[in-house]
Short mmCIF file of C-alpha atoms and ligand atoms in Angstrom, two decimals:
data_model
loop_
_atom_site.label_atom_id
_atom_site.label_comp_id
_atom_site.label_asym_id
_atom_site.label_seq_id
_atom_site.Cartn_x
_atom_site.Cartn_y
_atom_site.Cartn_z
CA UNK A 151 17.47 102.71 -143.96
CA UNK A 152 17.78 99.09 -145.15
CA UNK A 153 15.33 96.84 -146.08
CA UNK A 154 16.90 94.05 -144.67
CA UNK A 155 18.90 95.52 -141.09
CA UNK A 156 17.30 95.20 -137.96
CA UNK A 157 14.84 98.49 -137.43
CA UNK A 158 16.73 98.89 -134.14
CA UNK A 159 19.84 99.07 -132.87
CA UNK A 160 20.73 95.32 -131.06
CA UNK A 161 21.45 95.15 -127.93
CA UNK A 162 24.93 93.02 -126.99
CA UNK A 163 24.82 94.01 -123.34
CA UNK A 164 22.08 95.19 -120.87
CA UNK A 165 24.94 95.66 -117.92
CA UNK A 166 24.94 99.59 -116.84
CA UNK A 167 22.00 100.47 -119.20
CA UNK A 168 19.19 102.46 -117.35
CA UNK A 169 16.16 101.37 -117.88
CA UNK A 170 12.35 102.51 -116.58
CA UNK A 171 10.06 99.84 -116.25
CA UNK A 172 6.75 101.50 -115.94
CA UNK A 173 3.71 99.07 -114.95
CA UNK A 174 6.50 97.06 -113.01
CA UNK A 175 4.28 95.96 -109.94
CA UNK A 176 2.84 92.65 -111.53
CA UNK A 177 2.62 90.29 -114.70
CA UNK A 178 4.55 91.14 -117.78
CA UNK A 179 6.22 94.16 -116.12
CA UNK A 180 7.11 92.75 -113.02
CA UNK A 181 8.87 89.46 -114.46
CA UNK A 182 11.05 92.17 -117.77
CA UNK A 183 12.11 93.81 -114.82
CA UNK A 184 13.63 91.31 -112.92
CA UNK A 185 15.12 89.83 -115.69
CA UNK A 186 16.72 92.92 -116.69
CA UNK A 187 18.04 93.43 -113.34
CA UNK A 188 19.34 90.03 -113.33
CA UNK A 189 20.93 90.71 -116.62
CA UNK A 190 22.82 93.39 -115.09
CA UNK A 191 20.73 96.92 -116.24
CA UNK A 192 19.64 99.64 -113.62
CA UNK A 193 16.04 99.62 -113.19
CA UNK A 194 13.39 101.77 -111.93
CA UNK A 195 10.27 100.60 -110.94
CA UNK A 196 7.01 101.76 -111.15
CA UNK A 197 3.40 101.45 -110.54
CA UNK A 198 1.14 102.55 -107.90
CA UNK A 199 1.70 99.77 -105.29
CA UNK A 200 4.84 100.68 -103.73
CA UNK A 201 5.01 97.35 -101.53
CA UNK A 202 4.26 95.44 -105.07
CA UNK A 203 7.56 97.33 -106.20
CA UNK A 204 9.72 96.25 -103.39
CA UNK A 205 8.98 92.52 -103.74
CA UNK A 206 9.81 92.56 -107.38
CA UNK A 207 12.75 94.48 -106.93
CA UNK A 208 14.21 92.00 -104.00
CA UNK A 209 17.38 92.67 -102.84
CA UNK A 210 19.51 93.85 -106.39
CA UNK A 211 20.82 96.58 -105.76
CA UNK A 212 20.79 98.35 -109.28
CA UNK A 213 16.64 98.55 -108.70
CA UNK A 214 15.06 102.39 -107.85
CA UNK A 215 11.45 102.33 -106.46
CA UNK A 216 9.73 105.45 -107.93
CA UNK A 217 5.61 105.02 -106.91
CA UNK A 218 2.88 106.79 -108.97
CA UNK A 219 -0.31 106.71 -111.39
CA UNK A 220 0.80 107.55 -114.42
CA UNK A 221 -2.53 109.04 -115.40
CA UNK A 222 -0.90 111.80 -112.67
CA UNK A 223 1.56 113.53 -115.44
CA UNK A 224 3.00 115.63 -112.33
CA UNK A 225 3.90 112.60 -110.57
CA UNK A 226 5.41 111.18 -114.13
CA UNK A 227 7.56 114.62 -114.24
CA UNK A 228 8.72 114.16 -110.40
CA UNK A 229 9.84 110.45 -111.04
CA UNK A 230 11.41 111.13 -113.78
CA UNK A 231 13.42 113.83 -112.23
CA UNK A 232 14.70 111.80 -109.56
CA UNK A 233 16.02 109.16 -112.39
CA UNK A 234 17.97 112.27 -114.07
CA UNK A 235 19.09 113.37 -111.03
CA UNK A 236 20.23 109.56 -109.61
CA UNK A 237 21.14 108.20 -112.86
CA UNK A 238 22.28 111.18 -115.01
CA UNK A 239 20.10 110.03 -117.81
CA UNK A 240 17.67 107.08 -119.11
CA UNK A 241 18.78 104.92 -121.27
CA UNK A 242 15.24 103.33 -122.29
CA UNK A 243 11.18 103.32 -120.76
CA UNK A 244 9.39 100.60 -121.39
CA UNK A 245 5.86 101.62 -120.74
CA UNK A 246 3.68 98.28 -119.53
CA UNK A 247 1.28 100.03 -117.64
CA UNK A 248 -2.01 99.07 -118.76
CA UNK A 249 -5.75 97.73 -117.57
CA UNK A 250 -8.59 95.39 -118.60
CA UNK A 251 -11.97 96.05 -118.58
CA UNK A 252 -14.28 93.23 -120.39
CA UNK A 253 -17.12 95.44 -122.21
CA UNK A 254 -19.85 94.74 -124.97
CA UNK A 255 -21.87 97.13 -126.28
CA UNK A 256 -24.92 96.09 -124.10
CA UNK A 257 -23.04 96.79 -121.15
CA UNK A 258 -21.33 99.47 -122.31
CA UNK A 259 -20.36 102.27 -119.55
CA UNK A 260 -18.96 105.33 -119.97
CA UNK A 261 -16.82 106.06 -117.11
CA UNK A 262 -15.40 102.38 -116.78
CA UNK A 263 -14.60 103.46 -120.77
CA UNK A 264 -12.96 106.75 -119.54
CA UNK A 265 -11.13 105.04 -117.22
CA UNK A 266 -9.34 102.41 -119.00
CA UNK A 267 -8.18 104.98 -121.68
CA UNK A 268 -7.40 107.41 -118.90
CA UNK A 269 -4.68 104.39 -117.80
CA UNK A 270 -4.44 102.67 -121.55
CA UNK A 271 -3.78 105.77 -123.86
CA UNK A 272 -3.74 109.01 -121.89
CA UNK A 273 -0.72 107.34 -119.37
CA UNK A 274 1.14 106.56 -122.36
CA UNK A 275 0.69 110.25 -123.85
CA UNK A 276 1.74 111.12 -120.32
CA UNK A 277 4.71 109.36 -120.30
CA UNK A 278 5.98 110.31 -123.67
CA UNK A 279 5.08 113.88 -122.66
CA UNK A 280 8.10 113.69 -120.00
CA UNK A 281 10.69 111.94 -121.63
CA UNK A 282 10.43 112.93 -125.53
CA UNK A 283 12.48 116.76 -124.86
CA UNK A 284 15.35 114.60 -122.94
CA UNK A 285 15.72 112.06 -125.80
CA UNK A 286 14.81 114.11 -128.66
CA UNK A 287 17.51 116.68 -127.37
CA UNK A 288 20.24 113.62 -126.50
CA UNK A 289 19.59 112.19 -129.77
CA UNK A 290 19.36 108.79 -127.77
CA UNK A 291 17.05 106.59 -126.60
CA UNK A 292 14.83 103.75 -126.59
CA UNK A 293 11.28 103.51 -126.45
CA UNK A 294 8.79 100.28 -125.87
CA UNK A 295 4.90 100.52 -126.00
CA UNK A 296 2.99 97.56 -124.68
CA UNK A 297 -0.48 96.97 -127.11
CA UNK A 298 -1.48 93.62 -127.83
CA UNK A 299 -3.19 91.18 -130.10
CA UNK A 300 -6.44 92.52 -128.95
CA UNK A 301 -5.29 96.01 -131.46
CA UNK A 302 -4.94 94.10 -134.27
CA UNK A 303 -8.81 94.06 -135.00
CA UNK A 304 -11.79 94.36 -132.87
CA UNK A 305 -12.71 91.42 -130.63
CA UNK A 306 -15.77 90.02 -128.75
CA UNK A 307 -15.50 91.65 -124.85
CA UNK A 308 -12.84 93.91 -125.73
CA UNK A 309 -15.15 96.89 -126.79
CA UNK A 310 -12.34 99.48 -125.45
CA UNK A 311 -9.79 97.86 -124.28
CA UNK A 312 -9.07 96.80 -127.86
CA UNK A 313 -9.34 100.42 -129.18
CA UNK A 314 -7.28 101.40 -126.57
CA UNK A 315 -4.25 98.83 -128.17
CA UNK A 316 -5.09 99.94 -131.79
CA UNK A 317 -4.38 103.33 -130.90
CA UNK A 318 -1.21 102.43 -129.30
CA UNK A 319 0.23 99.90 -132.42
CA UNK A 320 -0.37 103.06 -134.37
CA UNK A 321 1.35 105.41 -131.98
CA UNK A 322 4.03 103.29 -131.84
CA UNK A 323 4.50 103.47 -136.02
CA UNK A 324 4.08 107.22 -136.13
CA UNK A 325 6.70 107.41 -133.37
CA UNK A 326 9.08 104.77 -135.16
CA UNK A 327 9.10 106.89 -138.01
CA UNK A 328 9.27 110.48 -136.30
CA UNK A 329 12.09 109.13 -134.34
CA UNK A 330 14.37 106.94 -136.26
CA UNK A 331 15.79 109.27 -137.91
CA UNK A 332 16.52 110.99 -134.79
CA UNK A 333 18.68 108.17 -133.21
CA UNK A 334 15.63 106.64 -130.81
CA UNK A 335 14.82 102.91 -130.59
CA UNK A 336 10.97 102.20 -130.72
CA UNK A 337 9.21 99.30 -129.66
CA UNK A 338 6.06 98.47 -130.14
CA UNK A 339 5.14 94.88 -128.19
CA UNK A 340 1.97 92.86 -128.58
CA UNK A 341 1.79 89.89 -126.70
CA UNK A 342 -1.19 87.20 -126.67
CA UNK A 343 -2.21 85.64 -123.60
CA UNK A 344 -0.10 85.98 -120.44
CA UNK A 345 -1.56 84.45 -117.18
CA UNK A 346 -1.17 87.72 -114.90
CA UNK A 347 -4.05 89.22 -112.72
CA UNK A 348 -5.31 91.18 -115.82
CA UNK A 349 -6.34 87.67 -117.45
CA UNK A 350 -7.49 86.12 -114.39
CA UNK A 351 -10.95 87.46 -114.79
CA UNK A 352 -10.91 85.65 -117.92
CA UNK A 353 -14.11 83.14 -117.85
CA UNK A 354 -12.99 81.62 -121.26
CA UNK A 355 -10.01 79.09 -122.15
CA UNK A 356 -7.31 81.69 -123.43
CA UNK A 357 -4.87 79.14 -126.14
CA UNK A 358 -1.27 79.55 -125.65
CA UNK A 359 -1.16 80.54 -122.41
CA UNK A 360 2.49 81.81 -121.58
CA UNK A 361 3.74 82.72 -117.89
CA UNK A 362 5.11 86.03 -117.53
CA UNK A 363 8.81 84.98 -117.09
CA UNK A 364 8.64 83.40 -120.72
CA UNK A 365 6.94 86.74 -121.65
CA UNK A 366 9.63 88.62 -120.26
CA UNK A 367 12.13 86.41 -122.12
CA UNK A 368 10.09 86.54 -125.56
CA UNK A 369 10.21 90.24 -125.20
CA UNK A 370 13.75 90.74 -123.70
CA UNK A 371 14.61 88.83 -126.39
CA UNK A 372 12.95 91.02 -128.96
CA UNK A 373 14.53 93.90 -127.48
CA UNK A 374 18.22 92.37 -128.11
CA UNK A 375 17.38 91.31 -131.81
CA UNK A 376 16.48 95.11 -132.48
CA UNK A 377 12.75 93.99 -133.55
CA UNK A 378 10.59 96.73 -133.59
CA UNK A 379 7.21 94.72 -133.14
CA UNK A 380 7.99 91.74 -130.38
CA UNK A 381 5.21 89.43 -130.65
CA UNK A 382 4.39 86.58 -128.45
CA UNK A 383 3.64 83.45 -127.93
CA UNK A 384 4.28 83.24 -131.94
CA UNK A 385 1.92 80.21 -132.23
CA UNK A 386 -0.67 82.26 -131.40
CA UNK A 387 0.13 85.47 -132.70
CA UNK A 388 0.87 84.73 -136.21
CA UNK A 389 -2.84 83.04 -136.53
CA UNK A 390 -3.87 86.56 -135.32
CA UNK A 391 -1.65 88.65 -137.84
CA UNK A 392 -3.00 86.23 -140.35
CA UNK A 393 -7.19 87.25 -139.03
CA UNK A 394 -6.06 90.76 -139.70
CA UNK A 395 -5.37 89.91 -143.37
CA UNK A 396 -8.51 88.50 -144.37
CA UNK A 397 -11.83 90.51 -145.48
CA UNK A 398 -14.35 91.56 -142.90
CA UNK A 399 -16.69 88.90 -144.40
CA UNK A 400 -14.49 85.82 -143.69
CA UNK A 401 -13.18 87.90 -140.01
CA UNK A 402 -16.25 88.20 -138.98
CA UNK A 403 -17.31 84.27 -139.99
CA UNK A 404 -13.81 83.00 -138.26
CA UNK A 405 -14.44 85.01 -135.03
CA UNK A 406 -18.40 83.90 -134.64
CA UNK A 407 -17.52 80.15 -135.25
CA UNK A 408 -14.28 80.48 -132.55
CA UNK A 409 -16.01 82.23 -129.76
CA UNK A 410 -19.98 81.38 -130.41
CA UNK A 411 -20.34 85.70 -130.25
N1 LIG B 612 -1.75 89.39 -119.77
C1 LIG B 612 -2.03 89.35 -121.06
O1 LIG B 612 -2.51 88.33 -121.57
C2 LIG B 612 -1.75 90.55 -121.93
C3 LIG B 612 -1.93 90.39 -123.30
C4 LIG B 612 -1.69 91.47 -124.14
C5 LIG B 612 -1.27 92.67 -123.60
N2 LIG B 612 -1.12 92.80 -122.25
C6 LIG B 612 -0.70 94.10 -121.75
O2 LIG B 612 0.48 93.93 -121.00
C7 LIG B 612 0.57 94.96 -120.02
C8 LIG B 612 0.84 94.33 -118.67
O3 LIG B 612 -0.27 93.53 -118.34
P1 LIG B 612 -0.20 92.29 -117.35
O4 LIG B 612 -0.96 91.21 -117.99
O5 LIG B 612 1.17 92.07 -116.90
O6 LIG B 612 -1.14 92.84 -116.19
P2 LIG B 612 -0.91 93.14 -114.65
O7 LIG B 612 -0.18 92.03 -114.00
O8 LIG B 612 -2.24 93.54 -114.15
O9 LIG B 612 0.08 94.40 -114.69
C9 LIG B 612 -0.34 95.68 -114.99
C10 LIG B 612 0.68 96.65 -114.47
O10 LIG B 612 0.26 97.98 -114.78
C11 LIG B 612 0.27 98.73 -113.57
N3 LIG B 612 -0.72 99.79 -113.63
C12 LIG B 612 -2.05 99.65 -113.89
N4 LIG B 612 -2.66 100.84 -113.82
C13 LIG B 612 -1.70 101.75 -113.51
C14 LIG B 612 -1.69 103.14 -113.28
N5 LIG B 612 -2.81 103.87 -113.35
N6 LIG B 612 -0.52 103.75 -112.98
C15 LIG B 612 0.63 103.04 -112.89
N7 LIG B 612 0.69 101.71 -113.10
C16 LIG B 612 -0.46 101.08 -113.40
C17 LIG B 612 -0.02 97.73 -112.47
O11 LIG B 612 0.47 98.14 -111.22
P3 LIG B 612 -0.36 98.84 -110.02
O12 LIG B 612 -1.67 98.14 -109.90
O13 LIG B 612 0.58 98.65 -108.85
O14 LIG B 612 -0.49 100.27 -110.41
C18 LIG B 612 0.83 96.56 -112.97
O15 LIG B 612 2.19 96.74 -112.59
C19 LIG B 612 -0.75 95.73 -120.09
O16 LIG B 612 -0.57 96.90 -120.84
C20 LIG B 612 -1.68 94.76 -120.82
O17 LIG B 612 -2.70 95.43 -121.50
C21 LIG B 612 -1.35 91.77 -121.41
#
């Protein structure tokens, strides 16, 4: 490994390359999949809105609409059998799937907690569950973990949906360095703020506000360059990588004089 080559392969050309988009029904999902369709990969979509799906998928024809929850591992396992059996193989999952619950302690509540790790963590464990044997077996493959900003440290309102990133920035090392080695791509992406229906229930000015088709292309374009962290909008997310340096003291300071909390 050098210090100095991309930590994943490049990619020159999406055409023919089989990709699962899961978490593909709105937002950030919805607008990498249609770009990567446009770009010429297969995709498969899912989420749990199958009419969602459709729209996004429009009329390509390299788009597969595969429906399901992926905190249901069974209906994980059947979709990805139907992309074996279609496709012959999968190429790369980018898992997007993910929910927003704003929590402080004072409100805390354990089953809206349960839940959004159920979708956050658990669907992610899910996932890899089903498509680790194929790849690790292949010796192939490429693997992209939406987190977020909110994992880099803990944040007013985010009480476990910021947890539930953490865990997945540091999933997302321990499987870059399990499966390098091995010939698999890993991804770990953490954009800032996207305006998608997770933010909308926002109630606070969120800075660098980024549509999701210049999300996609941030992260598409991450993808090609062989990053392994794709971060995004970079105006905003280096003044977060640069909160996570400092000592708790001056963190805790910064955050109270930003957001009043
Ligand atoms: N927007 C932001 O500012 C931002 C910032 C940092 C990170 N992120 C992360 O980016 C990812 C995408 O978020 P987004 O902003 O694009 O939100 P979004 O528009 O609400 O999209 C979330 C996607 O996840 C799917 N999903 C949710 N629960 C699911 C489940 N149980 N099973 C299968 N699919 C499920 C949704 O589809 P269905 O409802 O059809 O199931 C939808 O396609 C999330 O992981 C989020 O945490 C977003």
């Amino acid at each position: 490994m050098s210090l100095f080559a991309s930590l994943n392969p490049p990619v020159i050309d999406w055409r023919g390359e089989r990709i699962w988009v899961i978490g593909a029904s709105s937002g950030i999902g919805a607008a990498t999949a249609q770009l990567l369709l446009e770009r010429g990969a297969r995709v498969a979509l899912s989420a749990r809105k199958r009419d969602r799906l459709e729209a996004v998928a429009g009329t390509h024809t390299g788009a597969l609409i595969l429906p399901f929850d992926v905190t249901d591992v069974r209906s994980v396992e059947a979709a990805h059998k139907e992309i074996i059996g279609l496709w012959g193989g999968c190429d790369r999952v980018l898992i997007v799937a993910g929910q927003y619950t704003e929590m402080r302690a004072d409100g805390f509540a354990l089953e809206a907690a349960r839940a959004l790790l159920d979708t956050n963590l658990q669907g992610v464990l899910n996932v890899l569950s089903v498509i680790l044997p194929g790849m690790i077996a292949r010796g192939s493959g490429a693997i992209g973990l939406v987190a977020s900003v909110a994992g880099y440290r803990g944040l007013p309102q985010a009480l476990i949906y910021g947890p539930s990133k953490a865990a997945l920035i540091n999933l997302a090392e321990s499987l870059f360095i399990d499966l390098r080695p091995r010939g698999i791509a890993v991804n770990l992406i953490c954009p800032g703020f996207v305006d998608t229906p997770l933010t909308a229930q926002n109630g606070f000015p969120m800075p660098a506000l980024m549509t999701p088709a210049a999300a996609a292309q941030a992260l598409v374009r991450g993808l090609e360059r062989g990053q392994f962290e794709i971060h995004f909008p970079k105006r905003f997310t280096r003044v977060m990588k640069l909160l996570r340096l400092l000592p708790y003291r001056w963190y805790f300071y910064l955050i109270h004089r930003f957001t009043g909390l």
